[in-house]
């Protein structure tokens, strides 16, 4: 009993030690970030806390540490933390403080990318929808209402971190922060015209004024104002140079794979290529690189951006969606990190001496006093090569880098993967589950139908067609547009319902029956042959958003839904009936959503062994 208590106290003390051992000023010079006055090589990985559960966090962080990372990077997700203006949520899966503290407890640093625009394939790029309704607001430009809100939220996060003493200057793990995100991209900043530059300057000054005691970065912002460090995002960043010779070379997003879109291919980036890119970056003077993503995870609920970003955000990352290390990716990168860290003293001591060893062949040597580290690269894609370096001969496979921590012996070549490849039993289980298709085996499934058309009592009527996001305020992905019309005759066999919409998906029902559907571009101009009757006909159009836009200039204003015209074409007498300016009835959301069916908790579920066929708008549920 006593021994257990002593042991417990010992671990508690070690925990406190690990946690408080950061207390250090963070600065930078042309070579690296300096933590407590010492330049550091930083190997970082993105884990977005809302893309896993809090129960998973300690394990994900530990696996990152075991994989050789010394920094965890995350964005901060504004729409998670402030779903209603002024009402903050930092509980459960939103417990950012806990996440940062867990990284600290594992002895890792944190890079907090506040944004608060984050892109990230996250709904609306992380902006809360209410922001759109602030009078006079224009996002991401020199606009007072926007700047006021952006500053308020950024300061809120900084204050929270300060209160909890989470900045390195206070003894915490946060060594770096980001403001904005890729505003300098060629398809973004120029589109905002003359107001763009003042906005960038304002954002830089605003962030600096918050006195975090640690440096700020702006990624993909070639003219980031001092003292902000401009950083690179991409598949390769070895050719990047910062905008001042006083700033270090940082890589904030090394894409370990890519995100997945609905119906799209599953992205894959071979570890040999990823390892090559990392080694080239350090060969060419880089000192901080971050895997985007190290654990991609899952887009829970309606957090996917888009449109059409899948729920899985696996990203082909070194730790897979379910938190299991992906081999050989995780293991090979661990070996790469080890080899790079063996070079740390030489890397931080000096700048590289680069010399050509022949076409596509390059050596970089870091020599300071008695320490020496070298990187030998073959950037050719088709032939292996043998090079002579310091009197020795080295074999370099195509597209590879050899790392020599003593300028002589090869610790690792990026193209030679030694780490074991394993397929976990969990993954096999998932494949098995997948192969039991819905139709093949209905066991366990139950279902219930959604009503076609207006079914809730909060419907309302308006003349004309309404833009969807302004109407739903993203409370639901669904908006019904319903109309009842009286016709003298059935219109004839050539009648076509013509619908123009901004997307993202659309179902058209005539007199309660599904007449046609469209997704993506097919939802933007839909022509549906229809059968009408003489007398009263109902037209029910169900418009869907599939994740709100998260990237692009003015993406917040792109809109969705049926903006018209909506017409009946090809009527008997060759005429057309324009329905756009009729009195339409609207319903935000489905009846099933109101009943809480998406939580599976209530409703009249059917559980016959055969599932319904050809029946649109059906809810399905399975208990696991
Ligand atoms: C970057 C962006 C990230 C993410 C990534 C693609 O341009 O900064 O937030 O969207 O692309 O996954």
XYZ file of C-alpha atoms and ligand atoms in Angstrom:
636
model
C 0.000 0.000 0.000
C 2.727 2.379 1.124
C 4.927 1.371 -1.825
C 2.047 2.039 -4.222
C 1.567 5.483 -2.704
C 5.258 6.301 -3.059
C 5.200 5.072 -6.647
C 2.111 7.155 -7.332
C 3.775 10.246 -5.831
C 6.865 9.569 -7.890
C 4.881 9.450 -11.163
C 2.857 12.469 -10.153
C 6.097 14.358 -9.540
C 7.543 13.215 -12.879
C 4.297 14.358 -14.532
C 4.570 17.790 -12.928
C 8.232 17.948 -13.911
C 7.448 17.085 -17.520
C 4.712 19.664 -17.522
C 6.650 22.515 -15.950
C 9.930 21.855 -17.654
C 9.009 24.096 -20.608
C 9.280 27.493 -18.916
C 11.219 29.276 -21.612
C 11.179 32.312 -23.819
C 10.617 31.530 -27.439
C 12.294 33.608 -30.119
C 13.719 32.917 -33.546
C 16.657 33.706 -35.735
C 17.421 32.991 -39.386
C 18.094 29.359 -38.592
C 15.476 28.086 -36.154
C 13.067 28.640 -33.338
C 14.958 29.259 -30.110
C 13.374 27.768 -27.026
C 15.003 29.029 -23.864
C 17.768 30.484 -26.041
C 18.537 27.192 -27.816
C 17.829 26.503 -31.483
C 15.683 23.423 -31.988
C 14.850 20.981 -34.758
C 11.093 20.585 -34.583
C 9.210 17.650 -36.012
C 5.534 18.297 -35.696
C 2.263 16.572 -36.557
C -1.321 17.796 -36.919
C -3.993 16.219 -34.744
C -7.267 18.143 -34.773
C -8.875 17.550 -31.381
C -12.509 17.528 -32.644
C -11.635 14.816 -35.171
C -11.203 12.197 -32.450
C -12.766 11.609 -29.053
C -11.186 12.871 -25.814
C -10.719 9.218 -24.837
C -8.443 8.811 -27.867
C -6.310 11.910 -27.223
C -3.727 10.470 -24.774
C -3.071 7.477 -27.010
C -2.810 9.578 -30.192
C -0.388 11.906 -28.447
C 1.684 9.033 -27.089
C 1.846 7.422 -30.541
C 3.014 10.756 -31.928
C 5.738 10.925 -29.355
C 6.735 7.306 -30.002
C 6.850 8.166 -33.701
C 9.503 10.771 -32.994
C 7.477 13.982 -32.969
C 8.286 16.760 -30.536
C 5.400 19.098 -31.460
C 1.629 18.621 -31.852
C -0.143 21.094 -34.097
C -3.847 21.848 -34.124
C -6.167 24.420 -35.560
C -8.720 26.038 -33.239
C -12.281 25.546 -34.491
C -14.294 28.682 -33.895
C -17.694 27.232 -34.817
C -17.189 24.437 -32.269
C -16.320 26.853 -29.487
C -18.849 29.602 -30.149
C -21.897 28.026 -31.809
C -24.008 30.958 -30.669
C -22.442 34.394 -30.432
C -21.136 34.954 -26.897
C -21.924 31.390 -25.763
C -18.698 29.471 -25.504
C -18.192 25.737 -25.351
C -14.888 24.299 -24.187
C -16.313 21.074 -22.779
C -15.898 17.408 -23.740
C -14.649 17.115 -27.296
C -14.153 20.895 -27.348
C -11.819 20.856 -24.360
C -8.875 22.538 -26.031
C -7.165 23.214 -22.704
C -7.226 19.530 -21.852
C -5.822 18.618 -25.267
C -2.945 21.080 -24.910
C -2.254 19.873 -21.369
C -2.182 16.241 -22.524
C 0.446 17.139 -25.123
C 2.418 18.891 -22.396
C 2.117 15.941 -20.050
C 3.635 13.746 -22.760
C 6.523 16.220 -22.998
C 5.515 17.609 -26.380
C 5.324 21.197 -27.557
C 2.217 22.646 -29.197
C 1.720 24.833 -32.245
C -1.710 26.459 -31.902
C -3.069 27.609 -35.258
C -5.871 29.903 -34.159
C -6.823 31.192 -37.604
C -9.635 31.789 -36.837
C -10.251 31.050 -40.509
C -8.864 27.514 -40.807
C -10.024 26.037 -44.135
C -9.261 22.433 -43.016
C -12.155 20.815 -44.945
C -14.201 22.000 -41.984
C -17.743 23.343 -42.302
C -17.593 26.975 -43.478
C -13.800 26.988 -42.913
C -14.381 27.108 -39.156
C -16.470 30.276 -39.141
C -19.676 30.135 -37.137
C -22.671 30.735 -39.386
C -23.971 33.598 -37.240
C -20.988 35.653 -38.357
C -22.562 35.881 -41.806
C -25.600 37.668 -40.364
C -23.718 40.519 -38.690
C -24.807 43.704 -40.479
C -22.238 45.078 -42.901
C -19.826 42.183 -42.448
C -17.380 41.076 -45.125
C -15.133 38.167 -44.216
C -11.330 38.165 -44.404
C -10.864 41.735 -45.528
C -10.401 45.216 -44.154
C -13.896 45.350 -42.714
C -14.585 46.668 -39.214
C -17.372 44.257 -38.161
C -15.277 41.276 -39.293
C -12.068 42.504 -37.700
C -13.908 43.149 -34.450
C -15.211 39.568 -34.314
C -11.922 38.031 -35.436
C -10.017 39.959 -32.786
C -12.544 39.104 -30.090
C -12.306 35.366 -30.738
C -8.514 35.339 -31.181
C -8.120 37.260 -27.917
C -10.563 34.891 -26.216
C -8.390 31.891 -27.127
C -5.145 33.656 -26.222
C -6.616 34.706 -22.849
C -7.777 31.174 -22.158
C -4.311 29.822 -22.904
C -2.732 32.519 -20.733
C -5.089 31.868 -17.838
C -4.073 28.227 -17.933
C -0.405 29.210 -18.306
C -0.061 27.263 -21.498
C 2.365 29.483 -23.380
C 6.002 28.393 -23.210
C 6.852 31.802 -21.808
C 4.627 30.864 -18.853
C 5.932 27.318 -18.494
C 3.427 25.771 -20.878
C 3.910 23.820 -24.125
C 2.758 26.376 -26.742
C 5.776 27.559 -28.710
C 4.102 28.956 -31.807
C 0.753 30.309 -33.042
C -0.788 31.009 -36.415
C -2.989 33.864 -37.514
C -5.103 33.621 -40.739
C -4.506 30.716 -43.154
C -3.120 30.769 -46.693
C -4.571 34.214 -47.359
C -1.637 34.934 -49.689
C -2.611 32.197 -52.176
C -2.911 33.468 -55.754
C -6.615 32.666 -55.931
C -7.436 34.388 -52.624
C -5.690 37.621 -51.691
C -5.705 39.306 -55.138
C -9.466 38.820 -55.303
C -9.957 41.046 -52.260
C -8.412 43.999 -54.099
C -6.853 46.994 -52.333
C -8.448 46.072 -48.987
C -6.391 42.871 -48.777
C -3.006 44.313 -47.810
C -4.338 46.499 -44.988
C -6.169 43.400 -43.684
C -2.955 41.338 -43.637
C -1.128 44.152 -41.840
C -3.949 44.534 -39.369
C -4.073 40.762 -38.675
C -0.317 40.666 -38.070
C -0.393 43.687 -35.751
C -3.477 42.435 -33.922
C -1.890 39.034 -33.261
C 1.396 40.575 -32.135
C -0.429 42.939 -29.782
C -1.840 39.971 -27.856
C 1.587 39.438 -26.262
C 1.693 35.698 -26.154
C 5.446 35.659 -25.636
C 5.819 33.218 -28.539
C 6.182 33.924 -32.271
C 3.322 33.946 -34.774
C 3.318 32.490 -38.261
C 1.262 33.150 -41.378
C 1.309 30.274 -43.857
C 1.486 30.931 -47.598
C 1.825 34.667 -46.970
C 4.949 35.725 -48.856
C 4.750 39.291 -47.530
C 3.930 38.429 -43.896
C 4.795 41.620 -41.981
C 7.586 41.426 -39.385
C 7.827 39.883 -36.891
C 5.435 37.261 -38.298
C 7.204 34.280 -39.891
C 5.897 33.317 -43.313
C 5.781 29.550 -43.797
C 5.302 27.043 -46.590
C 2.462 24.534 -47.191
C 2.680 21.821 -49.846
C 3.881 18.374 -50.837
C 7.469 19.666 -51.078
C 8.934 22.757 -49.443
C 12.701 22.333 -49.859
C 12.843 25.225 -52.363
C 11.020 27.643 -50.034
C 12.764 30.695 -48.578
C 11.217 33.000 -45.980
C 10.749 36.698 -46.725
C 13.651 37.878 -44.601
C 17.074 36.489 -43.809
C 16.200 36.998 -40.148
C 13.462 34.345 -40.329
C 13.772 30.531 -40.198
C 12.514 28.139 -42.854
C 9.305 26.484 -41.600
C 6.919 24.038 -43.258
C 3.487 24.179 -41.646
C 1.703 21.648 -43.864
C 3.464 18.646 -45.321
C 0.475 16.782 -46.747
C 0.856 13.161 -45.669
C -1.907 12.143 -48.077
C -5.014 14.088 -48.937
C -8.633 14.432 -47.889
C -11.332 12.356 -49.464
C -14.394 13.582 -51.286
C -17.729 11.866 -51.782
C -17.373 9.196 -54.421
C -13.717 10.122 -54.966
C -10.668 7.902 -54.971
C -9.000 7.084 -51.654
C -5.873 9.270 -51.628
C -2.525 7.626 -51.013
C 0.955 9.094 -50.643
C 3.764 6.557 -50.550
C 5.950 6.845 -47.468
C 9.080 6.817 -49.620
C 7.950 10.087 -51.189
C 6.910 11.626 -47.883
C 10.235 10.644 -46.308
C 12.105 12.050 -49.298
C 10.262 15.381 -48.977
C 11.042 15.597 -45.255
C 14.725 14.767 -45.665
C 15.068 17.235 -48.563
C 13.561 19.960 -46.402
C 16.085 19.435 -43.605
C 18.855 19.003 -46.166
C 17.990 22.442 -47.529
C 18.058 24.310 -44.221
C 14.540 23.714 -42.857
C 14.168 23.422 -39.082
C 10.417 22.915 -38.433
C 8.198 20.649 -40.444
C 4.649 19.572 -39.670
C 2.724 16.605 -41.059
C -0.737 17.615 -42.137
C -2.164 15.254 -40.933
C -0.352 12.950 -38.487
C -3.772 11.712 -37.367
C -6.599 12.836 -39.654
C -9.538 11.223 -37.866
C -13.224 11.649 -38.497
C -15.532 14.533 -39.372
C -18.224 13.896 -36.803
C -21.791 15.205 -36.992
C -22.081 17.923 -39.616
C -18.529 19.263 -39.309
C -17.356 18.276 -42.824
C -16.600 21.209 -45.023
C -17.134 21.059 -48.638
C -19.181 20.590 -50.376
C -18.777 16.824 -50.684
C -15.986 16.118 -48.200
C -16.359 12.618 -46.759
C -16.909 11.850 -43.102
C -13.584 10.062 -42.986
C -10.628 12.420 -42.699
C -8.158 9.559 -42.607
C -5.790 11.459 -44.917
C -3.517 8.398 -45.350
C -1.850 9.765 -42.228
C 0.779 7.885 -40.168
C -1.938 7.174 -37.578
C -5.112 5.983 -39.274
C -8.662 7.247 -38.756
C -9.237 4.815 -35.864
C -6.034 5.689 -34.029
C -4.004 2.688 -35.167
C -0.477 3.234 -36.471
C -0.347 2.831 -40.224
C 2.595 0.715 -41.272
C 5.036 1.050 -42.837
C 4.292 4.798 -42.904
C 4.478 5.476 -39.178
C 7.520 3.241 -38.652
C 9.542 4.517 -41.596
C 8.940 8.129 -40.638
C 9.987 7.279 -37.092
C 13.278 6.013 -38.534
C 13.612 9.206 -40.588
C 13.012 11.351 -37.492
C 15.607 9.409 -35.545
C 18.186 9.901 -38.293
C 17.418 13.644 -38.496
C 17.632 14.067 -34.721
C 21.037 12.379 -34.754
C 22.076 15.369 -36.872
C 20.441 17.986 -34.598
C 23.598 19.487 -33.100
C 25.179 20.011 -36.526
C 21.899 21.237 -38.065
C 21.308 23.945 -35.493
C 24.926 25.027 -35.388
C 25.270 26.270 -38.910
C 23.908 26.747 -42.427
C 24.328 23.977 -44.986
C 27.066 23.978 -47.575
C 25.338 22.758 -50.719
C 27.323 21.199 -53.530
C 26.453 19.347 -56.690
C 27.654 15.762 -57.065
C 26.466 15.541 -60.679
C 23.186 16.010 -62.554
C 20.278 15.585 -60.081
C 22.746 14.734 -57.322
C 23.344 17.022 -54.381
C 25.170 17.001 -51.059
C 24.473 19.307 -48.125
C 27.037 19.399 -45.359
C 26.521 20.882 -41.908
C 29.931 21.216 -40.298
C 30.596 23.078 -37.065
C 33.715 22.400 -35.025
C 33.983 18.679 -34.625
C 30.351 17.932 -35.533
C 29.451 17.110 -39.087
C 26.217 15.853 -40.675
C 25.486 15.356 -44.352
C 22.516 14.690 -46.619
C 23.077 13.150 -50.040
C 20.183 13.425 -52.498
C 19.295 11.901 -55.821
C 16.409 14.052 -57.077
C 16.241 12.204 -60.383
C 13.098 10.133 -60.741
C 14.291 7.403 -63.045
C 17.845 6.229 -62.304
C 19.752 5.166 -59.247
C 23.219 6.632 -58.877
C 26.500 6.002 -57.125
C 28.213 9.103 -55.800
C 31.579 9.836 -54.294
C 31.507 11.881 -51.147
C 34.459 12.542 -48.821
C 36.383 9.751 -50.473
C 33.647 7.140 -50.001
C 31.147 5.791 -52.455
C 27.385 5.799 -51.795
C 24.500 4.211 -53.658
C 21.505 6.539 -53.985
C 18.244 5.088 -55.330
C 16.228 7.421 -57.569
C 14.225 10.044 -55.643
C 15.946 9.434 -52.334
C 18.054 11.068 -49.658
C 20.691 9.401 -47.498
C 21.259 10.860 -44.057
C 24.821 10.696 -42.648
C 24.834 11.983 -39.040
C 28.660 11.792 -38.910
C 29.298 12.732 -42.565
C 30.400 9.149 -43.143
C 27.975 6.407 -42.168
C 24.474 6.228 -43.660
C 21.874 6.124 -40.887
C 19.011 5.893 -43.381
C 18.060 6.204 -46.993
C 14.522 7.489 -47.481
C 13.720 4.974 -50.258
C 14.697 1.953 -48.167
C 11.841 1.040 -45.892
C 12.914 -1.247 -43.077
C 9.944 -0.828 -40.832
C 7.514 -3.751 -40.737
C 4.283 -3.646 -42.667
C 1.362 -4.925 -40.637
C -2.330 -4.976 -41.290
C -4.100 -4.767 -37.991
C -6.896 -7.151 -37.189
C -9.170 -4.173 -36.584
C -8.763 -3.105 -40.207
C -9.664 -6.594 -41.378
C -12.782 -6.484 -39.243
C -13.854 -3.275 -40.932
C -13.448 -4.783 -44.392
C -15.600 -7.674 -43.282
C -18.325 -5.351 -42.024
C -18.179 -3.387 -45.271
C -18.763 -6.455 -47.344
C -22.067 -7.150 -45.582
C -23.936 -4.708 -47.752
C -27.156 -3.133 -46.615
C -29.118 -5.114 -49.151
C -27.316 -8.436 -48.666
C -27.968 -8.669 -44.974
C -30.704 -6.677 -43.358
C -30.191 -8.277 -39.974
C -29.996 -5.652 -37.305
C -31.217 -2.833 -39.512
C -34.457 -1.016 -38.916
C -35.979 1.775 -40.933
C -38.631 4.454 -41.023
C -39.909 6.788 -43.719
C -39.552 10.523 -43.882
C -42.614 12.467 -44.987
C -42.438 13.999 -48.439
C -43.097 17.737 -48.356
C -44.133 20.003 -45.526
C -44.642 18.095 -42.283
C -43.511 20.374 -39.484
C -45.475 23.256 -38.071
C -42.713 25.836 -38.413
C -43.188 26.128 -42.174
C -43.524 29.562 -43.725
C -44.483 30.987 -47.113
C -42.744 33.557 -49.267
C -43.146 34.817 -52.779
C -40.181 33.663 -54.862
C -37.234 31.355 -54.360
C -34.970 31.738 -51.333
C -31.243 31.146 -51.110
C -30.725 28.184 -48.814
C -27.951 29.099 -46.361
C -29.525 32.450 -45.562
C -32.766 30.576 -44.913
C -31.549 27.599 -42.872
C -28.622 29.387 -41.182
C -27.124 25.881 -41.396
C -29.464 24.546 -38.708
C -30.067 21.646 -41.078
C -28.757 20.402 -44.425
C -32.331 20.183 -45.722
C -34.727 22.763 -47.088
C -38.110 21.930 -48.603
C -39.467 24.200 -51.340
C -43.145 23.319 -51.822
C -45.769 24.556 -54.204
C -49.314 23.644 -55.030
C -50.564 24.568 -58.508
C -53.879 24.220 -60.306
C -53.708 23.133 -63.940
C -56.485 23.099 -66.515
C -55.152 19.877 -68.031
C -52.343 17.376 -67.393
C -49.822 19.377 -69.454
C -49.143 16.490 -71.862
C -46.430 13.830 -72.163
C -43.605 16.247 -73.012
C -43.802 18.186 -69.761
C -40.463 18.737 -68.095
C -39.772 20.365 -64.748
C -36.728 22.588 -65.188
C -34.918 23.618 -61.991
C -31.879 25.875 -61.614
C -30.104 25.770 -58.320
C -26.785 26.582 -56.646
C -26.544 22.963 -55.412
C -25.512 20.902 -53.632
C -28.076 18.111 -54.155
C -31.736 18.010 -55.016
C -34.739 15.652 -55.082
C -37.884 16.621 -56.984
C -41.239 15.085 -56.022
C -44.457 15.450 -58.009
C -47.632 14.628 -56.167
C -45.660 12.814 -53.483
C -43.608 10.649 -55.874
C -39.912 11.030 -56.609
C -39.547 12.339 -60.167
C -35.802 12.984 -60.333
C -32.626 13.813 -58.426
C -29.342 15.560 -59.012
C -26.066 15.907 -57.175
C -23.148 18.299 -57.703
C -23.457 19.879 -61.178
C -26.460 17.721 -61.986
C -28.271 19.486 -59.128
C -27.586 22.889 -60.646
C -29.625 22.426 -63.805
C -32.069 19.603 -63.470
C -34.606 18.676 -66.150
C -37.102 16.108 -64.930
C -39.825 14.613 -67.162
C -42.994 14.786 -65.084
C -46.514 13.417 -65.116
C -49.084 15.934 -63.946
C -52.847 15.800 -63.538
C -55.598 18.199 -64.417
C -56.426 20.143 -61.248
C -54.265 20.357 -58.140
C -50.603 19.227 -58.265
C -47.944 19.460 -55.586
C -44.326 20.095 -56.348
C -41.990 19.358 -53.442
C -38.344 20.102 -53.968
C -35.885 18.937 -51.326
C -32.623 20.839 -51.547
C -29.554 19.618 -49.631
C -26.299 21.134 -48.579
C -23.479 18.608 -48.209
C -20.958 20.490 -46.069
C -20.550 24.230 -46.445
C -17.787 25.679 -48.606
C -14.490 26.048 -46.752
C -12.119 27.475 -49.366
C -12.072 30.176 -52.031
C -12.321 33.954 -52.213
C -15.654 35.105 -50.726
C -16.586 31.438 -50.127
C -18.935 32.579 -47.377
C -21.226 34.190 -49.942
C -21.411 31.459 -52.572
C -24.817 30.275 -51.442
C -26.806 27.113 -52.091
C -30.316 25.984 -52.888
C -32.879 26.625 -55.572
C -32.535 30.188 -56.726
C -34.381 29.531 -59.979
C -35.746 29.809 -62.435
C -38.097 26.868 -61.866
C -40.307 26.224 -64.899
C -42.639 23.716 -66.452
C -41.418 23.372 -70.033
C -42.966 21.545 -72.995
C -46.586 21.992 -72.002
C -49.257 20.877 -74.491
C -49.672 24.138 -76.344
C -45.864 24.502 -76.530
C -45.903 26.965 -73.696
C -43.866 27.321 -70.544
C -45.065 28.071 -67.044
C -42.599 29.960 -64.872
C -43.112 29.027 -61.218
C -40.245 31.088 -59.784
C -42.366 33.944 -58.507
C -45.148 31.876 -57.035
C -45.846 31.750 -53.328
C -43.601 28.875 -52.136
C -43.858 27.207 -48.761
C -40.634 26.451 -46.931
C -39.594 24.031 -44.232
C -36.138 24.016 -42.699
C -35.029 20.488 -41.836
C -36.713 17.117 -41.892
C -39.382 15.832 -39.592
C -37.035 13.018 -38.574
C -34.426 15.513 -37.456
C -36.993 17.191 -35.244
C -37.931 13.803 -33.799
C -34.280 13.099 -33.044
C -34.082 10.155 -35.431
C -30.487 10.975 -36.220
C -29.651 10.025 -32.627
C -31.605 6.811 -33.124
C -33.462 7.516 -29.917
C -37.111 7.740 -30.894
C -39.611 7.218 -33.670
C -41.493 4.313 -35.192
C -38.753 2.044 -36.421
C -39.677 -0.968 -38.586
C -37.504 -4.014 -38.259
C -38.825 -6.507 -40.823
C -36.140 -8.705 -42.324
C -36.599 -7.180 -45.791
C -35.749 -3.560 -46.187
C -37.897 -1.291 -48.384
C -36.913 -0.906 -52.015
C -37.350 2.060 -54.318
C -38.611 4.133 -51.477
C -36.965 7.528 -51.255
C -36.350 9.378 -47.997
C -35.831 6.491 -45.648
C -34.008 6.610 -42.314
C -31.971 3.527 -41.431
C -30.543 2.581 -38.103
C -28.366 -0.188 -36.771
C -27.400 -0.767 -33.165
C -23.754 -1.665 -32.672
C -4.437 23.694 -47.119
C -5.175 24.332 -45.957
C -5.603 23.265 -44.952
C -6.274 22.132 -45.668
C -5.369 21.585 -46.749
C -5.961 20.465 -47.546
O -4.330 24.545 -48.191
O -4.359 25.274 -45.318
O -6.441 23.839 -43.997
O -7.453 22.605 -46.218
O -5.083 22.584 -47.661
O -6.244 19.400 -46.726
